[in-house]
Coordinates of C-alpha atoms and ligand atoms in Angstrom, one line a residue:
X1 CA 0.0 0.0 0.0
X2 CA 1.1 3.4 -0.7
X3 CA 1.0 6.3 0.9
X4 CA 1.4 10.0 -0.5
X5 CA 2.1 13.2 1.9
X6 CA 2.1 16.2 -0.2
X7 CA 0.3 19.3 -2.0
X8 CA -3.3 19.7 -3.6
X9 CA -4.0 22.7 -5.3
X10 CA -6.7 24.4 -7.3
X11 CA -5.2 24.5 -10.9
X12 CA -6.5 28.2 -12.5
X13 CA -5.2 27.7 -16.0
X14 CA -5.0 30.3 -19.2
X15 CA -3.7 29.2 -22.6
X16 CA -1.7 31.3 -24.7
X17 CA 0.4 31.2 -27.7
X18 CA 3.5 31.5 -25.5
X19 CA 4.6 31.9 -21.9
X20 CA 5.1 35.6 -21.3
X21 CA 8.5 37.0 -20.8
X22 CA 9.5 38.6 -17.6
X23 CA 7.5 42.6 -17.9
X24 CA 5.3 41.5 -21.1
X25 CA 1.4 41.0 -20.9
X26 CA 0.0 38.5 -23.6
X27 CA -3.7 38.1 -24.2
X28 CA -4.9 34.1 -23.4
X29 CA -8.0 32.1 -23.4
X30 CA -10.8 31.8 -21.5
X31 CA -9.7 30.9 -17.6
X32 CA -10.5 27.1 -16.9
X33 CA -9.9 25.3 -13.3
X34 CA -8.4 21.9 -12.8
X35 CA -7.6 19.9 -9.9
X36 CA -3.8 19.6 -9.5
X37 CA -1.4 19.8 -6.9
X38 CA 1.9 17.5 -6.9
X39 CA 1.2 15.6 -4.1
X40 CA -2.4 14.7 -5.5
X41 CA -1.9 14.4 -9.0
X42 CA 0.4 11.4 -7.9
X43 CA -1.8 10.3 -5.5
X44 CA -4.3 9.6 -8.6
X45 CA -1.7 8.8 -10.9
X46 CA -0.8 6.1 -8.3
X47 CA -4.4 5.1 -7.9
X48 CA -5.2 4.9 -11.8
X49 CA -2.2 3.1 -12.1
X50 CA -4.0 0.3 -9.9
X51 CA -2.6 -3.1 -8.3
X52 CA -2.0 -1.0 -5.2
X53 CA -4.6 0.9 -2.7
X54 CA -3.7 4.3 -1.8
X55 CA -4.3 6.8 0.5
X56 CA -3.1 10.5 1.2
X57 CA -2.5 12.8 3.7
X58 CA -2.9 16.4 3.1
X59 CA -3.8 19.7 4.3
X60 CA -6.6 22.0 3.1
X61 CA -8.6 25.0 3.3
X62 CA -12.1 24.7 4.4
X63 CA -13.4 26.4 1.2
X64 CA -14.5 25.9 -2.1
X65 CA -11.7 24.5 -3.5
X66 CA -11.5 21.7 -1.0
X67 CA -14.8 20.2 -2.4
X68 CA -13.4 20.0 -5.5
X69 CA -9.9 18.9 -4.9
X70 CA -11.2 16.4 -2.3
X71 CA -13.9 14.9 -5.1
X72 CA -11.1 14.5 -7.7
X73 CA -9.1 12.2 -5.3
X74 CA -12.0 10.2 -3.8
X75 CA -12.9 9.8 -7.6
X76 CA -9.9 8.2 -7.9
X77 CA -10.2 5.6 -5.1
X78 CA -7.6 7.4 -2.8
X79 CA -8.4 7.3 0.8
X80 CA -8.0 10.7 2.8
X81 CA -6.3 11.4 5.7
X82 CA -7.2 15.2 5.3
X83 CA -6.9 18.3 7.8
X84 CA -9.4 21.3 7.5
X85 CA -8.0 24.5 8.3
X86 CA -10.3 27.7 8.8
X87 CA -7.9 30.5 8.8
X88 CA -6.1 29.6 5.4
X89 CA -7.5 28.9 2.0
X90 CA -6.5 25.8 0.2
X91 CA -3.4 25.8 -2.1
X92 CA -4.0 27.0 -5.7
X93 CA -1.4 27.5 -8.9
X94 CA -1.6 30.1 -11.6
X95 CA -0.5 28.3 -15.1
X96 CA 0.0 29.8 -17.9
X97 CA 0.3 26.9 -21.2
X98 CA 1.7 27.5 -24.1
X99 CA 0.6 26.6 -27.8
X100 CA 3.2 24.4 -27.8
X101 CA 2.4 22.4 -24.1
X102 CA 4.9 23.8 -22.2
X103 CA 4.0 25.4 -18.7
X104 CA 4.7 28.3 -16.2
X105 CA 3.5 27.8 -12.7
X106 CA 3.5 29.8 -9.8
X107 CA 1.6 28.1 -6.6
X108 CA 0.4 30.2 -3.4
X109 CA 1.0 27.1 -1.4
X110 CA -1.9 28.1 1.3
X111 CA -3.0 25.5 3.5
X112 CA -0.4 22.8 2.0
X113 CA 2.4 24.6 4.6
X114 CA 0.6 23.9 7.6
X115 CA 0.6 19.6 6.6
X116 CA 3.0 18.0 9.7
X117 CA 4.0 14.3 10.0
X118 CA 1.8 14.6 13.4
X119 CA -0.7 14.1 10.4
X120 CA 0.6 11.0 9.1
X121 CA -1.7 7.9 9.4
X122 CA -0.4 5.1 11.5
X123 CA 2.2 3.9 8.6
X124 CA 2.1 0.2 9.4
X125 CA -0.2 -0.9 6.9
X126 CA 1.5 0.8 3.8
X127 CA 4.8 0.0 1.7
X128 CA 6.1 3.2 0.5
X129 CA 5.7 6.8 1.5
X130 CA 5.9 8.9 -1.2
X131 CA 6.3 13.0 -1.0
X132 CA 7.0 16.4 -3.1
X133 CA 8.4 19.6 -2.2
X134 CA 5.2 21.7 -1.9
X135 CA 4.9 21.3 1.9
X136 CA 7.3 22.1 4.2
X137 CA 10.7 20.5 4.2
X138 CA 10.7 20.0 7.6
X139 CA 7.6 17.9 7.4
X140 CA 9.1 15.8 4.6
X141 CA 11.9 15.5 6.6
X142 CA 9.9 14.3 9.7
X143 CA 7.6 12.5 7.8
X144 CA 10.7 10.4 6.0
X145 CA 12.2 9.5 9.5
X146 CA 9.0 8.0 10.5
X147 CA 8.7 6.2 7.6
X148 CA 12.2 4.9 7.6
X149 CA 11.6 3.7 11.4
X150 CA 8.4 2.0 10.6
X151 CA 10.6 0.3 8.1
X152 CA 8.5 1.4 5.2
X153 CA 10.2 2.5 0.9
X154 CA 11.2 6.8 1.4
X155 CA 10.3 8.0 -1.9
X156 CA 10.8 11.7 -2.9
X157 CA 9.9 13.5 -5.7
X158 CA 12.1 16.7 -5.2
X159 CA 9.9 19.1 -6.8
X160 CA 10.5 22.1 -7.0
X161 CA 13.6 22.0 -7.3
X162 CA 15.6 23.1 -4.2
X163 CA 18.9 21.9 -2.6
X164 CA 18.8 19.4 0.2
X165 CA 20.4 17.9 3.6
X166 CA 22.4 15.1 3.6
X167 CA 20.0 14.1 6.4
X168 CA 17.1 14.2 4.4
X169 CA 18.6 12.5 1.5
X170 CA 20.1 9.3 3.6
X171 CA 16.4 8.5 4.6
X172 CA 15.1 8.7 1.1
X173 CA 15.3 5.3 -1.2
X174 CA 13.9 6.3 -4.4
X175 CA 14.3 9.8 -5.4
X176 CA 12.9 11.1 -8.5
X177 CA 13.7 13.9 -10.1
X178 CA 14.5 16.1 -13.3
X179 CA 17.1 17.3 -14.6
X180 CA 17.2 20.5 -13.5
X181 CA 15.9 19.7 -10.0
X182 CA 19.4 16.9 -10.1
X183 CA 21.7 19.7 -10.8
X184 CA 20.4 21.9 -7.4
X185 CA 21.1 18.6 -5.3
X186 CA 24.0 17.2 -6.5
X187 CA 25.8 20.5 -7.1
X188 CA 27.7 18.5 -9.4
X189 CA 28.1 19.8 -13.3
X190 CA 29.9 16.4 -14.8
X191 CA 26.9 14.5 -16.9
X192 CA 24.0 13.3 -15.4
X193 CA 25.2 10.1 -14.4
X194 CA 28.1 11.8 -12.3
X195 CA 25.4 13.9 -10.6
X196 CA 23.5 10.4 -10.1
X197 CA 26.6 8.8 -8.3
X198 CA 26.9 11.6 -5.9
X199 CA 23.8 10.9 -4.4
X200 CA 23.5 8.7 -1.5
X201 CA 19.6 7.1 -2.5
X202 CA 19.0 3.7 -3.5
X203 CA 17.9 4.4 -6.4
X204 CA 17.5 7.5 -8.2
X205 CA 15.1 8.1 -11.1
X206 CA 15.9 10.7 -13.5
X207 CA 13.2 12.1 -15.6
X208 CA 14.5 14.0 -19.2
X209 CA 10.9 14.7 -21.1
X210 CA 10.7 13.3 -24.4
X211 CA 13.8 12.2 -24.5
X212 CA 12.9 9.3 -21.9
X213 CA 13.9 8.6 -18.3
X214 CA 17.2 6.7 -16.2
X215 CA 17.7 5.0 -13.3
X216 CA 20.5 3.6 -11.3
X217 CA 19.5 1.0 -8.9
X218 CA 22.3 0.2 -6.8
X219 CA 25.1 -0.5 -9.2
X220 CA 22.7 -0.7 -12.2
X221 CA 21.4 1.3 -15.0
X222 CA 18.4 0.8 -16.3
X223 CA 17.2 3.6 -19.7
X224 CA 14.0 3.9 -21.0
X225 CA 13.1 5.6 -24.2
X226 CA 10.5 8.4 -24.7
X227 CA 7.2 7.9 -26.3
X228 CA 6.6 10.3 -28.7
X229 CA 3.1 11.7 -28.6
X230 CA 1.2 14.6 -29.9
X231 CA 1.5 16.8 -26.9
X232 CA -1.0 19.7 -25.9
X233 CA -0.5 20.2 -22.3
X234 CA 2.7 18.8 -20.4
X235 CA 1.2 19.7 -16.8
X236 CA 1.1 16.7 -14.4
X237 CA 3.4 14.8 -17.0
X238 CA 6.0 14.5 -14.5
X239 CA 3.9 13.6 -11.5
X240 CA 2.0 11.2 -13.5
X241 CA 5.4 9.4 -13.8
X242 CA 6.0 9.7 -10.1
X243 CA 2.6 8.1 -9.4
X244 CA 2.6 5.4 -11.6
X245 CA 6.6 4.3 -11.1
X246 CA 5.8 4.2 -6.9
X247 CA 2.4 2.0 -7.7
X248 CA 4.8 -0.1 -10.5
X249 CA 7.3 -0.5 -7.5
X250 CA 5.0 -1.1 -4.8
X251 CA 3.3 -4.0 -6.8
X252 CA 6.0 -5.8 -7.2
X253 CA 7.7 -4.9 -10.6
X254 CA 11.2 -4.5 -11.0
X255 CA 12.5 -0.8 -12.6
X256 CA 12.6 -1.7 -16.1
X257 CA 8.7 -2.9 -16.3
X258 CA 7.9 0.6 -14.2
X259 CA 9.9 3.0 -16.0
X260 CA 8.2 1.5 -18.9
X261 CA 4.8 1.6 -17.7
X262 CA 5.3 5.1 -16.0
X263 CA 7.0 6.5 -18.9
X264 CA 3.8 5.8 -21.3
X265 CA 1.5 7.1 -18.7
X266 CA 3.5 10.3 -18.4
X267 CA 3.6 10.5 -22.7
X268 CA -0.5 9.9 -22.3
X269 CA -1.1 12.6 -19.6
X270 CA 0.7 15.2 -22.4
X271 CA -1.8 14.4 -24.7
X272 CA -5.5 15.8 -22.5
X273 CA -5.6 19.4 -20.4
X274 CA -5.4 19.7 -17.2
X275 CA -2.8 17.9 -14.3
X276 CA -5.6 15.2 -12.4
X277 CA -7.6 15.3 -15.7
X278 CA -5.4 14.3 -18.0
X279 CA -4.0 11.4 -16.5
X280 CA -4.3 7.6 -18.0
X281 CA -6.1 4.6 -16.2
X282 CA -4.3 1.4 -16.3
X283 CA -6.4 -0.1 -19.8
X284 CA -5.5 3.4 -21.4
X285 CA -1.6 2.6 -20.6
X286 CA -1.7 -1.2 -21.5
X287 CA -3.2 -0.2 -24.8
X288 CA -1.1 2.7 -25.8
X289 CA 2.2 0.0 -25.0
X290 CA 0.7 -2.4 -27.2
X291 CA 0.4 -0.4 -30.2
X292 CA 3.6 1.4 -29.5
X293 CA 7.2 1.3 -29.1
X294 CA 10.0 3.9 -27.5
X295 CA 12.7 5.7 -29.2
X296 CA 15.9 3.8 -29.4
X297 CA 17.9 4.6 -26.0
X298 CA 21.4 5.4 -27.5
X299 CA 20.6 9.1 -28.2
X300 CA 19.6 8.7 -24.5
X301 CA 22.5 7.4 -23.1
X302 CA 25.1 9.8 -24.8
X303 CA 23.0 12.4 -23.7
X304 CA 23.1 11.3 -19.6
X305 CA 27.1 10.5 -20.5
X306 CA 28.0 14.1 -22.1
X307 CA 29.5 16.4 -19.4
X308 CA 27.2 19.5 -19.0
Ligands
RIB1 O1 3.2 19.4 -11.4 C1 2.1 20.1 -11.8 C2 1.4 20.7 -10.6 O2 2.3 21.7 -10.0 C3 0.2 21.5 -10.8 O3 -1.0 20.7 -10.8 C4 0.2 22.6 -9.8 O4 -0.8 22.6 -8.9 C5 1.6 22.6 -9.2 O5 1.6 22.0 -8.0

């Protein structure tokens, strides 16, 4: 069983034909609301992955948005472990998408700072404990020592990006992470895999958008290739990856098979609106990796072997 500590956040979304430069106003289309949040967009990613039950501890406002937020999960099939708060309004993001899927986000984090480990659920009954970066650190950090004790998998999706403690980073076994997010922990400027064999994790995930994904596991490498899609919003792509790998994992299947499966989901997710929305049930994956294949991986692996 999983379980996912982290963000949820009311999504206010305006497409426009590009992101606007620092001082510029551009002119975008009607506003549209999503459920989203990193923390709950993996909680469903994990849930829609299936093979796992899931749950989620989180923090919210007791306001509009909660209804919705908390609807989208249950939806899902996650079970809540939520805190109401009257004196803060849930956590919502302001995304701007471009014409060509990319994303700018900016999230007034609200009630997703006051989430503690005191709000953890008795953590005996679950596998893995999988977090973000969109509460506070020292909860994560808390939250991860519990876990370890109870003897349970640390995940972390370190998102945003931010640099982080040795202390925390000893406690976590699978960290996932992009590129630029692997660059502000491993302060290291060599190629991606030197920056990967810095860290102390387990194993550590590297997610590099349509070119594909690595992992080292231990001593190992494993690469998976991109699926190319027909992309119209990339928001959630990454947590849909985080999601499905952890539920992959926590089921029993070995990196490959979830890099594989996560890696399609995340490809699927670009191709809908929206974070929660757009992401893929199980059938939708299987089907999509029956009819396709991914790109080759040796464009991949020069890329994680050239120095920066
Ligand atoms: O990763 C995408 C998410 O980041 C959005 O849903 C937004 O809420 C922010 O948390």
């Amino acid at each position: 069983m999983v379980l996912i500590a982290g963000s949820a956040n009311l999504d206010f979304v305006v497409r426009a034909k590009h992101i606007p430069a620092p001082g510029e106003t551009v002119l975008g289309s009607d506003l549209q609301t999503f459920p989203g949040g990193k923390g709950a967009n993996q909680a469903v990613a994990c849930a829609r992955a299936g093979g796992v039950p899931v749950a989620m501890a989180l923090a919210l406002g007791r306001d509009a948005y909660a209804k919705v937020l908390i609807a989208s999960l249950q939806s899902a099939g996650v079970v809540l472990h939520a805190q109401a708060f009257d004196d803060v309004a849930s956590g919502t993001a302001f995304i701007c998408v471009s014409d060509d899927a990319e994303n700018a986000i900016t999230v007034a984090p609200g009630a997703n700072t006051r989430l503690l480990a005191a709000h953890l659920p008795a953590l005996n009954a679950y596998r893995f404990l999988l977090m973000q970066l969109e509460i506070p650190l020292s909860t994560v950090l808390d939250s991860a020592r519990l876990a370890h004790a109870a003897g349970l998998q640390v995940a972390l999706n370190a998102a945003p990006a931010q640099a982080l403690s040795p202390d925390l980073l000893e406690l976590v076994d699978v960290l996932i992470v992009n590129e630029g997010e692997l660059r502000a922990i491993s302060k290291n400027q060599g190629s991606i895999l030197d920056a990967m064999a810095t860290l102390p994790c387990q194993s550590v995930v590297v997610t590099l958008g349509a070119r594909g994904a690595v992992a080292r596991q231990g001593q190992g490498l494993h690469y998976q290739g991109g699926f190319a899609v027909q992309a119209v919003d990339t928001t959630g792509a990454g947590d849909t990856f985080c999601g499905v790998l952890i539920a992959q994992l926590a089921a029993g299947q070995g990196m490959p098979e979830a890099l594989q499966f996560a890696g399609a989901a995340a490809a699927l997710s670009c191709t809908k609106p929206g974070a929660q929305s757009s992401i893929p049930e199980n059938s939708e994956v299987q089907a999509f990796l029956a009819g396709r294949s991914a790109a080759v991986v040796s464009a991949l692996q020069s890329y994680c072997e050239a120095r920066a």
